[in-house]
Amino acid sequence: MDEQELIRRCIEKDKPAWDIFVGKYGRLIYWAIHKRLAASSFAYDDGDVQTIFQEVFLSLIEGEKLKQLKDARAIAGWLAMVASHKTVDFMRQKISRDKHFSDTGDAPPVNDENYKQELIANDLVNIVKMVIETFSPKEKIILHLNLFGEKTHVEIAGITAIPVNTVSTIIARAKEKLKTELAKKGIEGYN
Amino acid sequence: MDRIEQLLKKGLKETHGGKAGKTPLCPDETILLDYLGQKLDKYERETIENHLSACDFCLSQLSIAYEASRQKDFAPMPKNLASRAKTLFPASQGGKKDKPKTKEKLFLAATIFCFILSFLIPRYFMQCLAAGLILGIRWALESEGGRTLIMVLGSLRKHSSDADEATPPRLKNHIDSKQRH
């Protein structure tokens, strides 16, 4: 049974097809949930993973989310996104629930030395922000994927459909631009 | 990661505004997949890229979709998870969807058959007609349209009797007196 047929039968609520679907894509969904949770600083346990896993499948069968999939060949990527989305929703709900119970409203004590350091750090961040604002959307995407997603230049090229050499050049140029700006402002230690 | 990279990371985090989840402006999964599969035209690509450059959520969605589509094998998961997911399927719907329709068709065919038979065998005309009538009623009760019709009629009857009961006595008297005149 090919992907298209499997999805069609799942939409028509065919139980044997659903069992095949769970067996075929369960591991992918499990992987995507773990991947998303691990990328955040969210503290989670096996119970959380199980809850999200069930919620993903429930949304697929009850919410008829499968009907939204246009191209059956892209199902792996699509399912990973659905699972990741559900994970983010779960994390947000849990965080807001925990915050509701633990919000004591106590502010940390203000220290003069800390305050000075914070001002210097803020100045630095403002310069960086100014430099980042000069980048094009594509350049920002590349930097973000490289620094946050920890993607290799080849992977970034695959996602953005930009040649690998161009990706490498954009990253190197961005770093160089920031170094130059910092040097212009007389900030040392970043060369 | 060197210091300049750390600084860039901090700056990017600040410019993104720290949005953690999906916003109403975020494109849905199918559009992100089209972007990944290079199925969008130049204008659409630019629009998506403008959004992606300021949205952590969509960028990480894109990243996870890319990785999932490239990866061939995934780590095993606990067996009980899959079996629980399989039980999520509504049991009443599995493979039994067409049965009532078959039954419905059978009753209709039997009704027509009895009706034709009543003319072919004049000796048993009444018997065949009665059997046809009974089967016809069964068919009407089995069919979805028939059941709906019965429900509508029942509700109409109930509604009209409720309306009669709900009419205040003074108004009822007024209507009665008008009718008498």
mmCIF file of N, CA, C and O in Angstrom, chain B residues 103-178:
data_model
loop_
_atom_site.group_PDB
_atom_site.id
_atom_site.type_symbol
_atom_site.label_atom_id
_atom_site.label_comp_id
_atom_site.label_asym_id
_atom_site.label_seq_id
_atom_site.Cartn_x
_atom_site.Cartn_y
_atom_site.Cartn_z
ATOM 1 N N LYS B 103 -27.780 -3.524 3.829
ATOM 2 C CA LYS B 103 -29.050 -3.978 4.386
ATOM 3 C C LYS B 103 -30.210 -3.184 3.772
ATOM 4 O O LYS B 103 -31.245 -3.738 3.380
ATOM 5 N N GLU B 104 -29.959 -1.886 3.658
ATOM 6 C CA GLU B 104 -30.967 -0.970 3.105
ATOM 7 C C GLU B 104 -31.324 -1.365 1.660
ATOM 8 O O GLU B 104 -32.493 -1.453 1.291
ATOM 9 N N LYS B 105 -30.260 -1.647 0.885
ATOM 10 C CA LYS B 105 -30.455 -2.029 -0.525
ATOM 11 C C LYS B 105 -31.211 -3.355 -0.626
ATOM 12 O O LYS B 105 -32.030 -3.536 -1.527
ATOM 13 N N LEU B 106 -30.912 -4.260 0.289
ATOM 14 C CA LEU B 106 -31.548 -5.582 0.306
ATOM 15 C C LEU B 106 -33.054 -5.452 0.523
ATOM 16 O O LEU B 106 -33.858 -6.107 -0.168
ATOM 17 N N PHE B 107 -33.441 -4.604 1.449
ATOM 18 C CA PHE B 107 -34.874 -4.387 1.729
ATOM 19 C C PHE B 107 -35.580 -3.759 0.528
ATOM 20 O O PHE B 107 -36.701 -4.147 0.194
ATOM 21 N N LEU B 108 -34.909 -2.846 -0.127
ATOM 22 C CA LEU B 108 -35.498 -2.186 -1.292
ATOM 23 C C LEU B 108 -35.713 -3.198 -2.420
ATOM 24 O O LEU B 108 -36.798 -3.237 -3.043
ATOM 25 N N ALA B 109 -34.693 -4.030 -2.639
ATOM 26 C CA ALA B 109 -34.790 -5.037 -3.693
ATOM 27 C C ALA B 109 -35.920 -6.020 -3.393
ATOM 28 O O ALA B 109 -36.699 -6.391 -4.302
ATOM 29 N N ALA B 110 -36.039 -6.431 -2.131
ATOM 30 C CA ALA B 110 -37.089 -7.384 -1.737
ATOM 31 C C ALA B 110 -38.474 -6.766 -1.911
ATOM 32 O O ALA B 110 -39.420 -7.447 -2.344
ATOM 33 N N THR B 111 -38.596 -5.481 -1.611
ATOM 34 C CA THR B 111 -39.882 -4.780 -1.774
ATOM 35 C C THR B 111 -40.296 -4.788 -3.244
ATOM 36 O O THR B 111 -41.441 -5.135 -3.589
ATOM 37 N N ILE B 112 -39.358 -4.415 -4.104
ATOM 38 C CA ILE B 112 -39.657 -4.371 -5.547
ATOM 39 C C ILE B 112 -40.012 -5.768 -6.057
ATOM 40 O O ILE B 112 -40.967 -5.954 -6.820
ATOM 41 N N PHE B 113 -39.247 -6.745 -5.580
ATOM 42 C CA PHE B 113 -39.467 -8.134 -5.992
ATOM 43 C C PHE B 113 -40.887 -8.592 -5.618
ATOM 44 O O PHE B 113 -41.606 -9.169 -6.446
ATOM 45 N N CYS B 114 -41.305 -8.322 -4.382
ATOM 46 C CA CYS B 114 -42.644 -8.713 -3.913
ATOM 47 C C CYS B 114 -43.735 -8.009 -4.720
ATOM 48 O O CYS B 114 -44.763 -8.598 -5.057
ATOM 49 N N PHE B 115 -43.486 -6.734 -5.021
ATOM 50 C CA PHE B 115 -44.456 -5.948 -5.772
ATOM 51 C C PHE B 115 -44.656 -6.542 -7.178
ATOM 52 O O PHE B 115 -45.780 -6.734 -7.639
ATOM 53 N N ILE B 116 -43.546 -6.876 -7.834
ATOM 54 C CA ILE B 116 -43.610 -7.473 -9.178
ATOM 55 C C ILE B 116 -44.278 -8.851 -9.102
ATOM 56 O O ILE B 116 -45.128 -9.192 -9.922
ATOM 57 N N LEU B 117 -43.898 -9.610 -8.071
ATOM 58 C CA LEU B 117 -44.439 -10.961 -7.891
ATOM 59 C C LEU B 117 -45.953 -10.963 -7.720
ATOM 60 O O LEU B 117 -46.649 -11.875 -8.203
ATOM 61 N N SER B 118 -46.454 -9.927 -7.042
ATOM 62 C CA SER B 118 -47.906 -9.842 -6.808
ATOM 63 C C SER B 118 -48.677 -9.777 -8.125
ATOM 64 O O SER B 118 -49.809 -10.253 -8.220
ATOM 65 N N PHE B 119 -48.071 -9.192 -9.176
ATOM 66 C CA PHE B 119 -48.735 -9.138 -10.488
ATOM 67 C C PHE B 119 -48.508 -10.412 -11.297
ATOM 68 O O PHE B 119 -49.324 -10.806 -12.107
ATOM 69 N N LEU B 120 -47.348 -11.043 -11.054
ATOM 70 C CA LEU B 120 -47.020 -12.251 -11.807
ATOM 71 C C LEU B 120 -47.842 -13.448 -11.325
ATOM 72 O O LEU B 120 -48.176 -14.332 -12.105
ATOM 73 N N ILE B 121 -48.129 -13.508 -10.024
ATOM 74 C CA ILE B 121 -48.929 -14.610 -9.465
ATOM 75 C C ILE B 121 -50.230 -14.016 -8.910
ATOM 76 O O ILE B 121 -50.306 -13.672 -7.720
ATOM 77 N N PRO B 122 -51.227 -13.896 -9.746
ATOM 78 C CA PRO B 122 -52.468 -13.249 -9.298
ATOM 79 C C PRO B 122 -53.142 -13.956 -8.117
ATOM 80 O O PRO B 122 -53.824 -13.325 -7.308
ATOM 81 N N ARG B 123 -52.861 -15.267 -8.027
ATOM 82 C CA ARG B 123 -53.469 -16.048 -6.947
ATOM 83 C C ARG B 123 -53.021 -15.548 -5.559
ATOM 84 O O ARG B 123 -53.780 -15.557 -4.599
ATOM 85 N N TYR B 124 -51.761 -15.144 -5.472
ATOM 86 C CA TYR B 124 -51.209 -14.656 -4.195
ATOM 87 C C TYR B 124 -51.004 -13.141 -4.209
ATOM 88 O O TYR B 124 -50.091 -12.628 -3.588
ATOM 89 N N PHE B 125 -51.843 -12.456 -4.966
ATOM 90 C CA PHE B 125 -51.678 -11.001 -5.138
ATOM 91 C C PHE B 125 -51.632 -10.266 -3.794
ATOM 92 O O PHE B 125 -50.704 -9.503 -3.508
ATOM 93 N N MET B 126 -52.632 -10.515 -2.936
ATOM 94 C CA MET B 126 -52.732 -9.803 -1.652
ATOM 95 C C MET B 126 -51.551 -10.128 -0.734
ATOM 96 O O MET B 126 -51.002 -9.243 -0.090
ATOM 97 N N GLN B 127 -51.186 -11.438 -0.704
ATOM 98 C CA GLN B 127 -50.084 -11.866 0.167
ATOM 99 C C GLN B 127 -48.769 -11.179 -0.239
ATOM 100 O O GLN B 127 -48.030 -10.659 0.610
ATOM 101 N N CYS B 128 -48.526 -11.195 -1.565
ATOM 102 C CA CYS B 128 -47.273 -10.577 -2.058
ATOM 103 C C CYS B 128 -47.274 -9.075 -1.801
ATOM 104 O O CYS B 128 -46.237 -8.487 -1.423
ATOM 105 N N LEU B 129 -48.441 -8.475 -1.991
ATOM 106 C CA LEU B 129 -48.541 -7.022 -1.771
ATOM 107 C C LEU B 129 -48.286 -6.677 -0.296
ATOM 108 O O LEU B 129 -47.589 -5.707 0.026
ATOM 109 N N ALA B 130 -48.866 -7.513 0.595
ATOM 110 C CA ALA B 130 -48.670 -7.291 2.037
ATOM 111 C C ALA B 130 -47.201 -7.440 2.409
ATOM 112 O O ALA B 130 -46.643 -6.619 3.161
ATOM 113 N N ALA B 131 -46.567 -8.503 1.838
ATOM 114 C CA ALA B 131 -45.136 -8.726 2.125
ATOM 115 C C ALA B 131 -44.312 -7.538 1.613
ATOM 116 O O ALA B 131 -43.391 -7.057 2.291
ATOM 117 N N GLY B 132 -44.679 -7.061 0.409
ATOM 118 C CA GLY B 132 -43.997 -5.900 -0.165
ATOM 119 C C GLY B 132 -44.146 -4.664 0.700
ATOM 120 O O GLY B 132 -43.191 -3.899 0.898
ATOM 121 N N LEU B 133 -45.348 -4.512 1.249
ATOM 122 C CA LEU B 133 -45.618 -3.359 2.113
ATOM 123 C C LEU B 133 -44.770 -3.408 3.383
ATOM 124 O O LEU B 133 -44.147 -2.407 3.791
ATOM 125 N N ILE B 134 -44.731 -4.615 3.993
ATOM 126 C CA ILE B 134 -43.931 -4.781 5.225
ATOM 127 C C ILE B 134 -42.447 -4.501 4.940
ATOM 128 O O ILE B 134 -41.783 -3.762 5.667
ATOM 129 N N LEU B 135 -41.962 -5.092 3.839
ATOM 130 C CA LEU B 135 -40.548 -4.883 3.493
ATOM 131 C C LEU B 135 -40.263 -3.404 3.161
ATOM 132 O O LEU B 135 -39.199 -2.882 3.483
ATOM 133 N N GLY B 136 -41.246 -2.772 2.523
ATOM 134 C CA GLY B 136 -41.108 -1.348 2.194
ATOM 135 C C GLY B 136 -40.993 -0.491 3.446
ATOM 136 O O GLY B 136 -40.183 0.446 3.507
ATOM 137 N N ILE B 137 -41.804 -0.843 4.451
ATOM 138 C CA ILE B 137 -41.727 -0.097 5.725
ATOM 139 C C ILE B 137 -40.358 -0.307 6.376
ATOM 140 O O ILE B 137 -39.731 0.633 6.859
ATOM 141 N N ARG B 138 -39.873 -1.575 6.327
ATOM 142 C CA ARG B 138 -38.550 -1.871 6.892
ATOM 143 C C ARG B 138 -37.468 -1.055 6.167
ATOM 144 O O ARG B 138 -36.552 -0.524 6.783
ATOM 145 N N TRP B 139 -37.604 -0.971 4.841
ATOM 146 C CA TRP B 139 -36.631 -0.218 4.047
ATOM 147 C C TRP B 139 -36.626 1.265 4.447
ATOM 148 O O TRP B 139 -35.575 1.876 4.622
ATOM 149 N N ALA B 140 -37.850 1.796 4.618
ATOM 150 C CA ALA B 140 -37.965 3.208 5.002
ATOM 151 C C ALA B 140 -37.339 3.449 6.377
ATOM 152 O O ALA B 140 -36.696 4.476 6.615
ATOM 153 N N LEU B 141 -37.517 2.465 7.277
ATOM 154 C CA LEU B 141 -36.942 2.615 8.625
ATOM 155 C C LEU B 141 -35.427 2.462 8.616
ATOM 156 O O LEU B 141 -34.729 3.087 9.408
ATOM 157 N N GLU B 142 -34.941 1.607 7.726
ATOM 158 C CA GLU B 142 -33.489 1.367 7.661
ATOM 159 C C GLU B 142 -32.741 2.541 7.036
ATOM 160 O O GLU B 142 -31.656 2.884 7.446
ATOM 161 N N SER B 143 -33.363 3.137 6.005
ATOM 162 C CA SER B 143 -32.645 4.176 5.257
ATOM 163 C C SER B 143 -32.507 5.449 6.097
ATOM 164 O O SER B 143 -33.365 5.772 6.911
ATOM 165 N N GLU B 144 -31.389 6.115 5.868
ATOM 166 C CA GLU B 144 -31.080 7.323 6.629
ATOM 167 C C GLU B 144 -32.116 8.411 6.385
ATOM 168 O O GLU B 144 -32.559 9.092 7.288
ATOM 169 N N GLY B 145 -32.506 8.523 5.102
ATOM 170 C CA GLY B 145 -33.501 9.533 4.727
ATOM 171 C C GLY B 145 -34.833 9.275 5.414
ATOM 172 O O GLY B 145 -35.485 10.198 5.911
ATOM 173 N N GLY B 146 -35.211 7.988 5.445
ATOM 174 C CA GLY B 146 -36.469 7.607 6.089
ATOM 175 C C GLY B 146 -36.461 7.926 7.566
ATOM 176 O O GLY B 146 -37.432 8.490 8.092
ATOM 177 N N ARG B 147 -35.330 7.593 8.210
ATOM 178 C CA ARG B 147 -35.217 7.865 9.652
ATOM 179 C C ARG B 147 -35.294 9.364 9.925
ATOM 180 O O ARG B 147 -35.946 9.817 10.853
ATOM 181 N N THR B 148 -34.632 10.131 9.059
ATOM 182 C CA THR B 148 -34.643 11.592 9.221
ATOM 183 C C THR B 148 -36.068 12.113 9.081
ATOM 184 O O THR B 148 -36.509 12.966 9.855
ATOM 185 N N LEU B 149 -36.768 11.572 8.064
ATOM 186 C CA LEU B 149 -38.146 12.004 7.814
ATOM 187 C C LEU B 149 -39.033 11.717 9.036
ATOM 188 O O LEU B 149 -39.823 12.579 9.459
ATOM 189 N N ILE B 150 -38.852 10.524 9.613
ATOM 190 C CA ILE B 150 -39.635 10.155 10.803
ATOM 191 C C ILE B 150 -39.322 11.105 11.957
ATOM 192 O O ILE B 150 -40.210 11.581 12.665
ATOM 193 N N MET B 151 -38.020 11.406 12.109
ATOM 194 C CA MET B 151 -37.611 12.319 13.186
ATOM 195 C C MET B 151 -38.215 13.700 12.991
ATOM 196 O O MET B 151 -38.689 14.334 13.925
ATOM 197 N N VAL B 152 -38.195 14.172 11.722
ATOM 198 C CA VAL B 152 -38.735 15.502 11.420
ATOM 199 C C VAL B 152 -40.228 15.535 11.708
ATOM 200 O O VAL B 152 -40.741 16.466 12.354
ATOM 201 N N LEU B 153 -40.936 14.479 11.244
ATOM 202 C CA LEU B 153 -42.384 14.421 11.474
ATOM 203 C C LEU B 153 -42.701 14.385 12.969
ATOM 204 O O LEU B 153 -43.597 15.086 13.447
ATOM 205 N N GLY B 154 -41.927 13.553 13.695
ATOM 206 C CA GLY B 154 -42.115 13.442 15.143
ATOM 207 C C GLY B 154 -41.901 14.772 15.826
ATOM 208 O O GLY B 154 -42.674 15.181 16.705
ATOM 209 N N SER B 155 -40.835 15.444 15.409
ATOM 210 C CA SER B 155 -40.520 16.734 16.026
ATOM 211 C C SER B 155 -41.580 17.778 15.701
ATOM 212 O O SER B 155 -41.956 18.594 16.538
ATOM 213 N N LEU B 156 -42.097 17.717 14.433
ATOM 214 C CA LEU B 156 -43.149 18.665 14.029
ATOM 215 C C LEU B 156 -44.424 18.453 14.860
ATOM 216 O O LEU B 156 -45.032 19.413 15.333
ATOM 217 N N ARG B 157 -44.762 17.158 15.034
ATOM 218 C CA ARG B 157 -45.966 16.828 15.792
ATOM 219 C C ARG B 157 -45.827 17.316 17.240
ATOM 220 O O ARG B 157 -46.710 17.920 17.809
ATOM 221 N N LYS B 158 -44.593 17.054 17.797
ATOM 222 C CA LYS B 158 -44.349 17.447 19.183
ATOM 223 C C LYS B 158 -44.392 18.972 19.316
ATOM 224 O O LYS B 158 -45.003 19.527 20.211
ATOM 225 N N HIS B 159 -43.780 19.616 18.313
ATOM 226 C CA HIS B 159 -43.703 21.073 18.332
ATOM 227 C C HIS B 159 -45.108 21.690 18.277
ATOM 228 O O HIS B 159 -45.408 22.620 19.007
ATOM 229 N N SER B 160 -45.954 21.111 17.387
ATOM 230 C CA SER B 160 -47.287 21.697 17.243
ATOM 231 C C SER B 160 -48.115 21.484 18.515
ATOM 232 O O SER B 160 -48.852 22.371 18.943
ATOM 233 N N SER B 161 -47.961 20.279 19.146
ATOM 234 C CA SER B 161 -48.714 20.061 20.391
ATOM 235 C C SER B 161 -48.170 20.934 21.520
ATOM 236 O O SER B 161 -48.915 21.454 22.339
ATOM 237 N N ASP B 162 -46.815 21.133 21.523
ATOM 238 C CA ASP B 162 -46.206 22.032 22.518
ATOM 239 C C ASP B 162 -46.725 23.444 22.337
ATOM 240 O O ASP B 162 -47.022 24.153 23.291
ATOM 241 N N ALA B 163 -46.824 23.844 21.070
ATOM 242 C CA ALA B 163 -47.293 25.206 20.775
ATOM 243 C C ALA B 163 -48.723 25.392 21.249
ATOM 244 O O ALA B 163 -49.091 26.446 21.778
ATOM 245 N N ASP B 164 -49.512 24.322 21.069
ATOM 246 C CA ASP B 164 -50.898 24.390 21.543
ATOM 247 C C ASP B 164 -50.966 24.560 23.050
ATOM 248 O O ASP B 164 -51.713 25.375 23.577
ATOM 249 N N GLU B 165 -50.062 23.766 23.723
ATOM 250 C CA GLU B 165 -50.052 23.836 25.183
ATOM 251 C C GLU B 165 -49.521 25.178 25.673
ATOM 252 O O GLU B 165 -49.927 25.694 26.707
ATOM 253 N N ALA B 166 -48.589 25.723 24.881
ATOM 254 C CA ALA B 166 -47.962 26.968 25.311
ATOM 255 C C ALA B 166 -48.853 28.184 25.091
ATOM 256 O O ALA B 166 -48.614 29.249 25.649
ATOM 257 N N THR B 167 -49.894 28.049 24.296
ATOM 258 C CA THR B 167 -50.769 29.194 24.035
ATOM 259 C C THR B 167 -51.495 29.587 25.336
ATOM 260 O O THR B 167 -52.146 28.750 25.948
ATOM 261 N N PRO B 168 -51.367 30.813 25.750
ATOM 262 C CA PRO B 168 -52.021 31.217 26.995
ATOM 263 C C PRO B 168 -53.550 31.068 26.897
ATOM 264 O O PRO B 168 -54.118 31.276 25.814
ATOM 265 N N PRO B 169 -54.245 30.688 27.977
ATOM 266 C CA PRO B 169 -55.694 30.458 27.933
ATOM 267 C C PRO B 169 -56.483 31.662 27.426
ATOM 268 O O PRO B 169 -57.438 31.503 26.670
ATOM 269 N N ARG B 170 -55.993 32.869 27.815
ATOM 270 C CA ARG B 170 -56.731 34.069 27.378
ATOM 271 C C ARG B 170 -56.700 34.207 25.858
ATOM 272 O O ARG B 170 -57.694 34.506 25.202
ATOM 273 N N LEU B 171 -55.487 33.960 25.288
ATOM 274 C CA LEU B 171 -55.315 34.057 23.836
ATOM 275 C C LEU B 171 -56.124 32.967 23.122
ATOM 276 O O LEU B 171 -56.746 33.192 22.084
ATOM 277 N N LYS B 172 -56.152 31.771 23.755
ATOM 278 C CA LYS B 172 -56.889 30.643 23.183
ATOM 279 C C LYS B 172 -58.386 30.989 23.112
ATOM 280 O O LYS B 172 -59.048 30.749 22.090
ATOM 281 N N ASN B 173 -58.887 31.562 24.182
ATOM 282 C CA ASN B 173 -60.293 31.964 24.224
ATOM 283 C C ASN B 173 -60.609 32.985 23.144
ATOM 284 O O ASN B 173 -61.633 32.919 22.475
ATOM 285 N N HIS B 174 -59.640 33.930 22.980
ATOM 286 C CA HIS B 174 -59.798 34.978 21.977
ATOM 287 C C HIS B 174 -59.896 34.365 20.578
ATOM 288 O O HIS B 174 -60.771 34.721 19.785
ATOM 289 N N ILE B 175 -58.986 33.390 20.301
ATOM 290 C CA ILE B 175 -58.976 32.729 18.980
ATOM 291 C C ILE B 175 -60.287 31.967 18.775
ATOM 292 O O ILE B 175 -60.921 32.047 17.714
ATOM 293 N N ASP B 176 -60.700 31.255 19.842
ATOM 294 C CA ASP B 176 -61.943 30.468 19.752
ATOM 295 C C ASP B 176 -63.146 31.365 19.456
ATOM 296 O O ASP B 176 -63.980 31.043 18.598
ATOM 297 N N SER B 177 -63.207 32.491 20.167
ATOM 298 C CA SER B 177 -64.346 33.396 19.962
ATOM 299 C C SER B 177 -64.347 33.964 18.551
ATOM 300 O O SER B 177 -65.375 34.123 17.914
ATOM 301 N N LYS B 178 -63.142 34.243 18.027
ATOM 302 C CA LYS B 178 -63.018 34.772 16.650
ATOM 303 C C LYS B 178 -63.517 33.738 15.653
ATOM 304 O O LYS B 178 -64.203 34.059 14.689
#
